[in-house]
PDB file of N, CA, C and O in Angstrom:
ATOM      1  N   MET D 142       0.594  -1.010  -0.040  1.00 43.00           N
ATOM      2  CA  MET D 142       0.251  -0.485  -0.184  1.00 43.00           C
ATOM      3  C   MET D 142       0.298   1.141   0.092  1.00 43.00           C
ATOM      4  O   MET D 142       1.628   1.681   0.392  1.00 43.00           O
ATOM      5  N   PRO D 143       0.426   2.013  -1.060  1.00 50.00           N
ATOM      6  CA  PRO D 143       1.320   3.402  -0.484  1.00 50.00           C
ATOM      7  C   PRO D 143       1.371   4.492   0.228  1.00 50.00           C
ATOM      8  O   PRO D 143       0.449   4.242   0.459  1.00 50.00           O
ATOM      9  N   SER D 144       2.598   4.983   0.606  1.00 61.00           N
ATOM     10  CA  SER D 144       2.201   5.692   1.690  1.00 61.00           C
ATOM     11  C   SER D 144       1.932   7.266   0.912  1.00 61.00           C
ATOM     12  O   SER D 144       2.678   7.677   0.294  1.00 61.00           O
ATOM     13  N   PHE D 145       1.094   7.862   2.149  1.00 71.00           N
ATOM     14  CA  PHE D 145       0.793   9.264   1.548  1.00 71.00           C
ATOM     15  C   PHE D 145       1.308  10.425   2.604  1.00 71.00           C
ATOM     16  O   PHE D 145       1.269  12.235   2.170  1.00 71.00           O
ATOM     17  N   ASP D 146       2.374   9.710   2.791  1.00 74.00           N
ATOM     18  CA  ASP D 146       2.901  10.641   4.086  1.00 74.00           C
ATOM     19  C   ASP D 146       4.232  10.722   4.280  1.00 74.00           C
ATOM     20  O   ASP D 146       4.635  10.050   5.166  1.00 74.00           O
ATOM     21  N   ASP D 147       5.298  10.978   2.803  1.00 79.00           N
ATOM     22  CA  ASP D 147       6.061  10.386   3.050  1.00 79.00           C
ATOM     23  C   ASP D 147       7.771  11.792   2.553  1.00 79.00           C
ATOM     24  O   ASP D 147       7.083  12.649   2.087  1.00 79.00           O
ATOM     25  N   ASP D 148       9.040  11.450   2.635  1.00 83.00           N
ATOM     26  CA  ASP D 148       9.302  12.640   2.643  1.00 83.00           C
ATOM     27  C   ASP D 148       9.496  12.499   1.205  1.00 83.00           C
ATOM     28  O   ASP D 148       9.621  14.550   1.166  1.00 83.00           O
ATOM     29  N   ILE D 149       9.677  12.245  -0.068  1.00 86.00           N
ATOM     30  CA  ILE D 149       9.105  12.539  -1.212  1.00 86.00           C
ATOM     31  C   ILE D 149       8.266  13.434  -1.321  1.00 86.00           C
ATOM     32  O   ILE D 149       8.033  14.419  -2.013  1.00 86.00           O
ATOM     33  N   ARG D 150       7.169  13.571  -0.970  1.00 85.00           N
ATOM     34  CA  ARG D 150       5.746  14.057  -0.947  1.00 85.00           C
ATOM     35  C   ARG D 150       6.185  15.227   0.238  1.00 85.00           C
ATOM     36  O   ARG D 150       5.893  16.779  -0.730  1.00 85.00           O
ATOM     37  N   TRP D 151       6.986  15.265   1.273  1.00 84.00           N
ATOM     38  CA  TRP D 151       7.241  16.217   1.643  1.00 84.00           C
ATOM     39  C   TRP D 151       7.836  17.335   0.802  1.00 84.00           C
ATOM     40  O   TRP D 151       7.768  18.643   1.067  1.00 84.00           O
ATOM     41  N   LEU D 152       9.120  16.853   0.254  1.00 87.00           N
ATOM     42  CA  LEU D 152       9.755  17.898  -0.597  1.00 87.00           C
ATOM     43  C   LEU D 152       9.568  18.334  -1.527  1.00 87.00           C
ATOM     44  O   LEU D 152       9.678  19.569  -1.799  1.00 87.00           O
ATOM     45  N   ILE D 153       8.309  17.621  -2.068  1.00 88.00           N
ATOM     46  CA  ILE D 153       7.822  18.243  -3.398  1.00 88.00           C
ATOM     47  C   ILE D 153       6.979  19.919  -3.308  1.00 88.00           C
ATOM     48  O   ILE D 153       6.562  20.927  -3.831  1.00 88.00           O
ATOM     49  N   ALA D 154       5.948  19.530  -2.234  1.00 86.00           N
ATOM     50  CA  ALA D 154       5.381  20.073  -1.292  1.00 86.00           C
ATOM     51  C   ALA D 154       6.445  21.566  -1.128  1.00 86.00           C
ATOM     52  O   ALA D 154       5.864  22.908  -1.282  1.00 86.00           O
ATOM     53  N   LEU D 155       7.005  21.173  -0.273  1.00 86.00           N
ATOM     54  CA  LEU D 155       8.315  22.308   0.043  1.00 86.00           C
ATOM     55  C   LEU D 155       8.405  23.670  -0.879  1.00 86.00           C
ATOM     56  O   LEU D 155       8.665  23.826  -0.923  1.00 86.00           O
ATOM     57  N   ILE D 156       9.026  22.819  -2.459  1.00 88.00           N
ATOM     58  CA  ILE D 156      10.275  23.216  -3.312  1.00 88.00           C
ATOM     59  C   ILE D 156       8.859  23.567  -3.921  1.00 88.00           C
ATOM     60  O   ILE D 156       9.027  25.204  -4.305  1.00 88.00           O
ATOM     61  N   SER D 157       7.254  22.993  -3.741  1.00 86.00           N
ATOM     62  CA  SER D 157       6.513  24.033  -5.024  1.00 86.00           C
ATOM     63  C   SER D 157       5.632  24.959  -5.079  1.00 86.00           C
ATOM     64  O   SER D 157       5.921  25.952  -5.557  1.00 86.00           O
ATOM     65  N   ASP D 158       5.843  25.329  -2.968  1.00 83.00           N
ATOM     66  CA  ASP D 158       5.017  26.670  -2.951  1.00 83.00           C
ATOM     67  C   ASP D 158       6.689  28.069  -2.199  1.00 83.00           C
ATOM     68  O   ASP D 158       6.310  29.046  -1.392  1.00 83.00           O
ATOM     69  N   SER D 159       7.408  26.995  -2.061  1.00 84.00           N
ATOM     70  CA  SER D 159       9.050  28.110  -1.357  1.00 84.00           C
ATOM     71  C   SER D 159       8.958  28.939  -2.296  1.00 84.00           C
ATOM     72  O   SER D 159       9.952  29.981  -2.179  1.00 84.00           O
ATOM     73  N   GLY D 160       9.573  27.939  -3.844  1.00 84.00           N
ATOM     74  CA  GLY D 160      10.463  28.120  -4.487  1.00 84.00           C
ATOM     75  C   GLY D 160      11.789  28.188  -4.379  1.00 84.00           C
ATOM     76  O   GLY D 160      12.381  28.622  -5.447  1.00 84.00           O
ATOM     77  N   MET D 161      11.641  27.344  -3.345  1.00 86.00           N
ATOM     78  CA  MET D 161      13.133  26.602  -3.236  1.00 86.00           C
ATOM     79  C   MET D 161      14.257  25.978  -4.197  1.00 86.00           C
ATOM     80  O   MET D 161      13.219  25.276  -4.805  1.00 86.00           O
ATOM     81  N   ARG D 162      15.412  26.351  -4.420  1.00 86.00           N
ATOM     82  CA  ARG D 162      15.855  24.985  -5.452  1.00 86.00           C
ATOM     83  C   ARG D 162      16.005  24.192  -4.591  1.00 86.00           C
ATOM     84  O   ARG D 162      15.720  23.612  -3.480  1.00 86.00           O
ATOM     85  N   LEU D 163      15.551  22.429  -5.582  1.00 88.00           N
ATOM     86  CA  LEU D 163      16.004  21.127  -4.873  1.00 88.00           C
ATOM     87  C   LEU D 163      16.933  20.830  -4.237  1.00 88.00           C
ATOM     88  O   LEU D 163      16.889  20.279  -2.664  1.00 88.00           O
ATOM     89  N   SER D 164      17.925  21.451  -4.343  1.00 84.00           N
ATOM     90  CA  SER D 164      18.853  20.730  -3.923  1.00 84.00           C
ATOM     91  C   SER D 164      18.918  21.887  -2.709  1.00 84.00           C
ATOM     92  O   SER D 164      19.956  21.263  -1.610  1.00 84.00           O
ATOM     93  N   GLU D 165      18.481  22.701  -2.174  1.00 85.00           N
ATOM     94  CA  GLU D 165      18.391  23.654  -1.093  1.00 85.00           C
ATOM     95  C   GLU D 165      17.838  23.055  -0.220  1.00 85.00           C
ATOM     96  O   GLU D 165      17.486  22.730   1.169  1.00 85.00           O
ATOM     97  N   ALA D 166      16.172  22.612  -0.803  1.00 87.00           N
ATOM     98  CA  ALA D 166      14.925  21.940   0.554  1.00 87.00           C
ATOM     99  C   ALA D 166      16.065  19.939   0.428  1.00 87.00           C
ATOM    100  O   ALA D 166      16.514  20.021   1.680  1.00 87.00           O
ATOM    101  N   ALA D 167      16.866  19.472  -0.041  1.00 86.00           N
ATOM    102  CA  ALA D 167      16.722  18.424   0.479  1.00 86.00           C
ATOM    103  C   ALA D 167      18.248  18.713   1.376  1.00 86.00           C
ATOM    104  O   ALA D 167      18.582  17.254   1.890  1.00 86.00           O
ATOM    105  N   THR D 168      18.712  19.624   1.409  1.00 86.00           N
ATOM    106  CA  THR D 168      20.053  19.548   2.275  1.00 86.00           C
ATOM    107  C   THR D 168      19.736  20.818   3.312  1.00 86.00           C
ATOM    108  O   THR D 168      20.878  20.741   4.311  1.00 86.00           O
ATOM    109  N   LEU D 169      18.558  21.079   3.741  1.00 88.00           N
ATOM    110  CA  LEU D 169      18.326  21.183   4.561  1.00 88.00           C
ATOM    111  C   LEU D 169      18.746  20.987   6.531  1.00 88.00           C
ATOM    112  O   LEU D 169      19.036  19.609   6.452  1.00 88.00           O
ATOM    113  N   CYS D 170      19.072  21.872   7.194  1.00 89.00           N
ATOM    114  CA  CYS D 170      19.178  21.426   8.336  1.00 89.00           C
ATOM    115  C   CYS D 170      18.263  21.907   9.214  1.00 89.00           C
ATOM    116  O   CYS D 170      17.398  22.623   8.621  1.00 89.00           O
ATOM    117  N   ILE D 171      17.551  21.202  10.301  1.00 91.00           N
ATOM    118  CA  ILE D 171      16.787  21.786  11.058  1.00 91.00           C
ATOM    119  C   ILE D 171      17.314  22.730  11.794  1.00 91.00           C
ATOM    120  O   ILE D 171      15.843  23.787  12.401  1.00 91.00           O
ATOM    121  N   SER D 172      18.214  22.876  11.791  1.00 91.00           N
ATOM    122  CA  SER D 172      17.860  24.639  12.059  1.00 91.00           C
ATOM    123  C   SER D 172      17.168  25.726  11.826  1.00 91.00           C
ATOM    124  O   SER D 172      17.491  26.986  11.754  1.00 91.00           O
ATOM    125  N   ASP D 173      17.593  25.855  10.224  1.00 92.00           N
ATOM    126  CA  ASP D 173      17.218  26.622   9.138  1.00 92.00           C
ATOM    127  C   ASP D 173      15.887  26.591   8.904  1.00 92.00           C
ATOM    128  O   ASP D 173      15.082  27.648   8.433  1.00 92.00           O
ATOM    129  N   ILE D 174      15.032  25.991  10.065  1.00 93.00           N
ATOM    130  CA  ILE D 174      13.452  26.256  10.257  1.00 93.00           C
ATOM    131  C   ILE D 174      12.716  26.774  10.903  1.00 93.00           C
ATOM    132  O   ILE D 174      13.465  26.175  12.503  1.00 93.00           O
ATOM    133  N   HIS D 175      11.996  27.519  11.180  1.00 95.00           N
ATOM    134  CA  HIS D 175      11.814  28.271  11.941  1.00 95.00           C
ATOM    135  C   HIS D 175      10.612  28.317  12.292  1.00 95.00           C
ATOM    136  O   HIS D 175       9.499  29.525  12.378  1.00 95.00           O
ATOM    137  N   LEU D 176       9.676  27.279  12.896  1.00 93.00           N
ATOM    138  CA  LEU D 176       7.788  27.247  13.076  1.00 93.00           C
ATOM    139  C   LEU D 176       6.989  28.074  13.869  1.00 93.00           C
ATOM    140  O   LEU D 176       5.961  28.418  14.211  1.00 93.00           O
ATOM    141  N   GLU D 177       8.646  28.288  14.850  1.00 93.00           N
ATOM    142  CA  GLU D 177       7.758  29.501  16.243  1.00 93.00           C
ATOM    143  C   GLU D 177       7.741  30.560  16.069  1.00 93.00           C
ATOM    144  O   GLU D 177       6.703  31.470  16.838  1.00 93.00           O
ATOM    145  N   ALA D 178       8.151  31.192  14.947  1.00 94.00           N
ATOM    146  CA  ALA D 178       8.310  32.349  14.502  1.00 94.00           C
ATOM    147  C   ALA D 178       6.532  33.401  14.402  1.00 94.00           C
ATOM    148  O   ALA D 178       5.669  32.653  13.885  1.00 94.00           O
ATOM    149  N   GLU D 179       6.769  34.409  14.124  1.00 94.00           N
ATOM    150  CA  GLU D 179       5.122  34.892  13.936  1.00 94.00           C
ATOM    151  C   GLU D 179       5.078  34.482  12.180  1.00 94.00           C
ATOM    152  O   GLU D 179       3.597  34.306  12.220  1.00 94.00           O
ATOM    153  N   ILE D 180       6.091  34.154  11.708  1.00 93.00           N
ATOM    154  CA  ILE D 180       5.642  33.873  10.452  1.00 93.00           C
ATOM    155  C   ILE D 180       6.668  32.926   9.981  1.00 93.00           C
ATOM    156  O   ILE D 180       7.412  32.827   9.666  1.00 93.00           O
ATOM    157  N   PRO D 181       6.395  31.737  10.185  1.00 94.00           N
ATOM    158  CA  PRO D 181       6.575  30.387   9.918  1.00 94.00           C
ATOM    159  C   PRO D 181       7.926  30.843   9.038  1.00 94.00           C
ATOM    160  O   PRO D 181       7.156  30.997   7.367  1.00 94.00           O
ATOM    161  N   HIS D 182       9.150  30.444   8.636  1.00 94.00           N
ATOM    162  CA  HIS D 182       9.767  30.667   7.660  1.00 94.00           C
ATOM    163  C   HIS D 182      11.397  29.705   7.468  1.00 94.00           C
ATOM    164  O   HIS D 182      10.659  29.396   8.612  1.00 94.00           O
ATOM    165  N   ILE D 183      11.528  29.289   6.555  1.00 93.00           N
ATOM    166  CA  ILE D 183      13.081  28.855   6.099  1.00 93.00           C
ATOM    167  C   ILE D 183      13.690  29.849   6.125  1.00 93.00           C
ATOM    168  O   ILE D 183      13.750  30.735   5.418  1.00 93.00           O
ATOM    169  N   LYS D 184      14.677  30.059   7.043  1.00 92.00           N
ATOM    170  CA  LYS D 184      16.541  31.335   6.857  1.00 92.00           C
ATOM    171  C   LYS D 184      17.515  30.370   5.369  1.00 92.00           C
ATOM    172  O   LYS D 184      17.790  29.373   6.391  1.00 92.00           O
ATOM    173  N   LEU D 185      17.517  30.646   4.296  1.00 89.00           N
ATOM    174  CA  LEU D 185      18.864  29.237   3.761  1.00 89.00           C
ATOM    175  C   LEU D 185      19.890  30.103   4.147  1.00 89.00           C
ATOM    176  O   LEU D 185      19.732  31.453   3.699  1.00 89.00           O
ATOM    177  N   THR D 186      21.001  29.892   4.463  1.00 87.00           N
ATOM    178  CA  THR D 186      22.255  30.324   5.013  1.00 87.00           C
ATOM    179  C   THR D 186      22.817  28.972   4.491  1.00 87.00           C
ATOM    180  O   THR D 186      23.172  28.193   3.987  1.00 87.00           O
ATOM    181  N   GLU D 187      24.093  29.439   4.456  1.00 85.00           N
ATOM    182  CA  GLU D 187      25.293  28.730   3.244  1.00 85.00           C
ATOM    183  C   GLU D 187      25.833  27.835   5.186  1.00 85.00           C
ATOM    184  O   GLU D 187      26.312  28.584   6.111  1.00 85.00           O
ATOM    185  N   HIS D 188      25.970  26.636   5.000  1.00 85.00           N
ATOM    186  CA  HIS D 188      26.508  25.469   5.566  1.00 85.00           C
ATOM    187  C   HIS D 188      27.643  25.251   4.506  1.00 85.00           C
ATOM    188  O   HIS D 188      28.314  24.675   3.620  1.00 85.00           O
ATOM    189  N   PRO D 189      28.569  24.789   5.732  1.00 85.00           N
ATOM    190  CA  PRO D 189      29.559  22.967   4.768  1.00 85.00           C
ATOM    191  C   PRO D 189      29.441  22.560   4.023  1.00 85.00           C
ATOM    192  O   PRO D 189      30.126  21.900   2.807  1.00 85.00           O
ATOM    193  N   TRP D 190      28.524  21.570   4.139  1.00 81.00           N
ATOM    194  CA  TRP D 190      27.612  20.849   3.063  1.00 81.00           C
ATOM    195  C   TRP D 190      27.278  21.229   2.108  1.00 81.00           C
ATOM    196  O   TRP D 190      26.790  21.027   1.560  1.00 81.00           O
ATOM    197  N   ARG D 191      26.799  22.676   2.106  1.00 81.00           N
ATOM    198  CA  ARG D 191      25.462  22.979   1.025  1.00 81.00           C
ATOM    199  C   ARG D 191      26.443  24.659   0.738  1.00 81.00           C
ATOM    200  O   ARG D 191      25.479  24.882   1.344  1.00 81.00           O
ATOM    201  N   PRO D 192      27.083  24.694  -0.336  1.00 80.00           N
ATOM    202  CA  PRO D 192      27.056  25.819  -0.406  1.00 80.00           C
ATOM    203  C   PRO D 192      25.808  26.550  -1.081  1.00 80.00           C
ATOM    204  O   PRO D 192      24.969  25.945  -1.720  1.00 80.00           O
ATOM    205  N   LEU D 193      26.074  27.864  -0.877  1.00 80.00           N
ATOM    206  CA  LEU D 193      24.799  28.604  -1.675  1.00 80.00           C
ATOM    207  C   LEU D 193      25.376  28.941  -3.407  1.00 80.00           C
ATOM    208  O   LEU D 193      26.189  28.997  -3.425  1.00 80.00           O
ATOM    209  N   LYS D 194      24.310  29.150  -4.171  1.00 81.00           N
ATOM    210  CA  LYS D 194      24.593  29.387  -5.680  1.00 81.00           C
ATOM    211  C   LYS D 194      24.910  30.643  -5.836  1.00 81.00           C
ATOM    212  O   LYS D 194      26.074  30.682  -6.968  1.00 81.00           O
ATOM    213  N   THR D 195      24.369  31.174  -5.457  1.00 80.00           N
ATOM    214  CA  THR D 195      25.254  33.110  -5.741  1.00 80.00           C
ATOM    215  C   THR D 195      24.931  33.024  -4.137  1.00 80.00           C
ATOM    216  O   THR D 195      24.155  33.440  -3.465  1.00 80.00           O
ATOM    217  N   PRO D 196      25.541  34.493  -4.069  1.00 78.00           N
ATOM    218  CA  PRO D 196      25.615  35.215  -2.714  1.00 78.00           C
ATOM    219  C   PRO D 196      24.047  36.073  -2.256  1.00 78.00           C
ATOM    220  O   PRO D 196      23.170  36.152  -1.273  1.00 78.00           O
ATOM    221  N   ARG D 197      22.914  36.493  -3.150  1.00 79.00           N
ATOM    222  CA  ARG D 197      21.783  36.732  -2.911  1.00 79.00           C
ATOM    223  C   ARG D 197      20.809  34.745  -2.631  1.00 79.00           C
ATOM    224  O   ARG D 197      19.930  35.283  -2.750  1.00 79.00           O
ATOM    225  N   SER D 198      21.037  34.159  -2.927  1.00 82.00           N
ATOM    226  CA  SER D 198      20.760  33.245  -2.511  1.00 82.00           C
ATOM    227  C   SER D 198      20.156  32.931  -0.998  1.00 82.00           C
ATOM    228  O   SER D 198      19.775  31.628  -0.580  1.00 82.00           O
ATOM    229  N   THR D 199      20.924  33.193   0.480  1.00 85.00           N
ATOM    230  CA  THR D 199      20.514  33.645   1.082  1.00 85.00           C
ATOM    231  C   THR D 199      19.414  34.176   1.444  1.00 85.00           C
ATOM    232  O   THR D 199      19.243  35.366   1.353  1.00 85.00           O
ATOM    233  N   ARG D 200      19.402  33.370   2.227  1.00 88.00           N
ATOM    234  CA  ARG D 200      17.313  34.159   2.005  1.00 88.00           C
ATOM    235  C   ARG D 200      16.550  34.156   2.440  1.00 88.00           C
ATOM    236  O   ARG D 200      16.855  32.600   3.502  1.00 88.00           O
ATOM    237  N   GLN D 201      15.511  34.562   3.610  1.00 91.00           N
ATOM    238  CA  GLN D 201      14.106  33.763   3.962  1.00 91.00           C
ATOM    239  C   GLN D 201      13.277  33.693   3.580  1.00 91.00           C
ATOM    240  O   GLN D 201      12.539  34.262   2.863  1.00 91.00           O
ATOM    241  N   LEU D 202      12.825  32.290   3.221  1.00 90.00           N
ATOM    242  CA  LEU D 202      11.514  31.854   2.339  1.00 90.00           C
ATOM    243  C   LEU D 202      10.499  31.595   3.762  1.00 90.00           C
ATOM    244  O   LEU D 202      10.449  30.597   4.328  1.00 90.00           O
ATOM    245  N   PRO D 203       9.234  32.459   3.727  1.00 91.00           N
ATOM    246  CA  PRO D 203       7.671  31.898   4.217  1.00 91.00           C
ATOM    247  C   PRO D 203       6.857  30.635   3.836  1.00 91.00           C
ATOM    248  O   PRO D 203       7.252  30.124   2.265  1.00 91.00           O
ATOM    249  N   LEU D 204       6.664  29.393   5.033  1.00 89.00           N
ATOM    250  CA  LEU D 204       5.985  28.581   5.067  1.00 89.00           C
ATOM    251  C   LEU D 204       4.471  28.984   4.939  1.00 89.00           C
ATOM    252  O   LEU D 204       3.622  29.398   5.633  1.00 89.00           O
ATOM    253  N   VAL D 205       4.189  29.163   3.392  1.00 86.00           N
ATOM    254  CA  VAL D 205       2.586  28.608   3.473  1.00 86.00           C
ATOM    255  C   VAL D 205       1.764  27.276   2.201  1.00 86.00           C
ATOM    256  O   VAL D 205       2.460  26.883   1.970  1.00 86.00           O
ATOM    257  N   GLY D 206       0.537  27.751   3.056  1.00 83.00           N
ATOM    258  CA  GLY D 206       0.397  26.345   2.178  1.00 83.00           C
ATOM    259  C   GLY D 206       0.539  25.264   2.198  1.00 83.00           C
ATOM    260  O   GLY D 206       1.341  24.762   3.319  1.00 83.00           O
ATOM    261  N   GLN D 207       1.238  23.756   1.247  1.00 81.00           N
ATOM    262  CA  GLN D 207       1.332  22.826   1.290  1.00 81.00           C
ATOM    263  C   GLN D 207       3.376  22.819   2.176  1.00 81.00           C
ATOM    264  O   GLN D 207       3.722  21.824   3.076  1.00 81.00           O
ATOM    265  N   SER D 208       3.202  23.899   1.556  1.00 81.00           N
ATOM    266  CA  SER D 208       5.159  24.219   2.127  1.00 81.00           C
ATOM    267  C   SER D 208       4.846  23.964   3.998  1.00 81.00           C
ATOM    268  O   SER D 208       6.474  23.806   4.241  1.00 81.00           O
ATOM    269  N   LEU D 209       3.796  24.969   4.229  1.00 81.00           N
ATOM    270  CA  LEU D 209       4.601  24.378   5.649  1.00 81.00           C
ATOM    271  C   LEU D 209       3.592  23.294   6.243  1.00 81.00           C
ATOM    272  O   LEU D 209       3.696  22.778   7.725  1.00 81.00           O
ATOM    273  N   TRP D 210       3.049  22.243   5.272  1.00 74.00           N
ATOM    274  CA  TRP D 210       2.583  21.115   6.149  1.00 74.00           C
ATOM    275  C   TRP D 210       3.801  19.758   5.904  1.00 74.00           C
ATOM    276  O   TRP D 210       4.223  19.937   7.381  1.00 74.00           O
TER     277      TRP D 210
END
């Protein structure tokens, strides 16, 4: 029986509603996710295991719709 609540679906929901690149979403760490903020968001910053594509790639992305799931 297929699962309707799995990592792949979460990843697709995250990139579809946030505009995040697949490589950014797949390499997130827990400290990047801020669900308790007034506006839940992801703060994308460079990490040793994840360089960002450009300097302007450092940004905060609000979690709305399916990306908040």
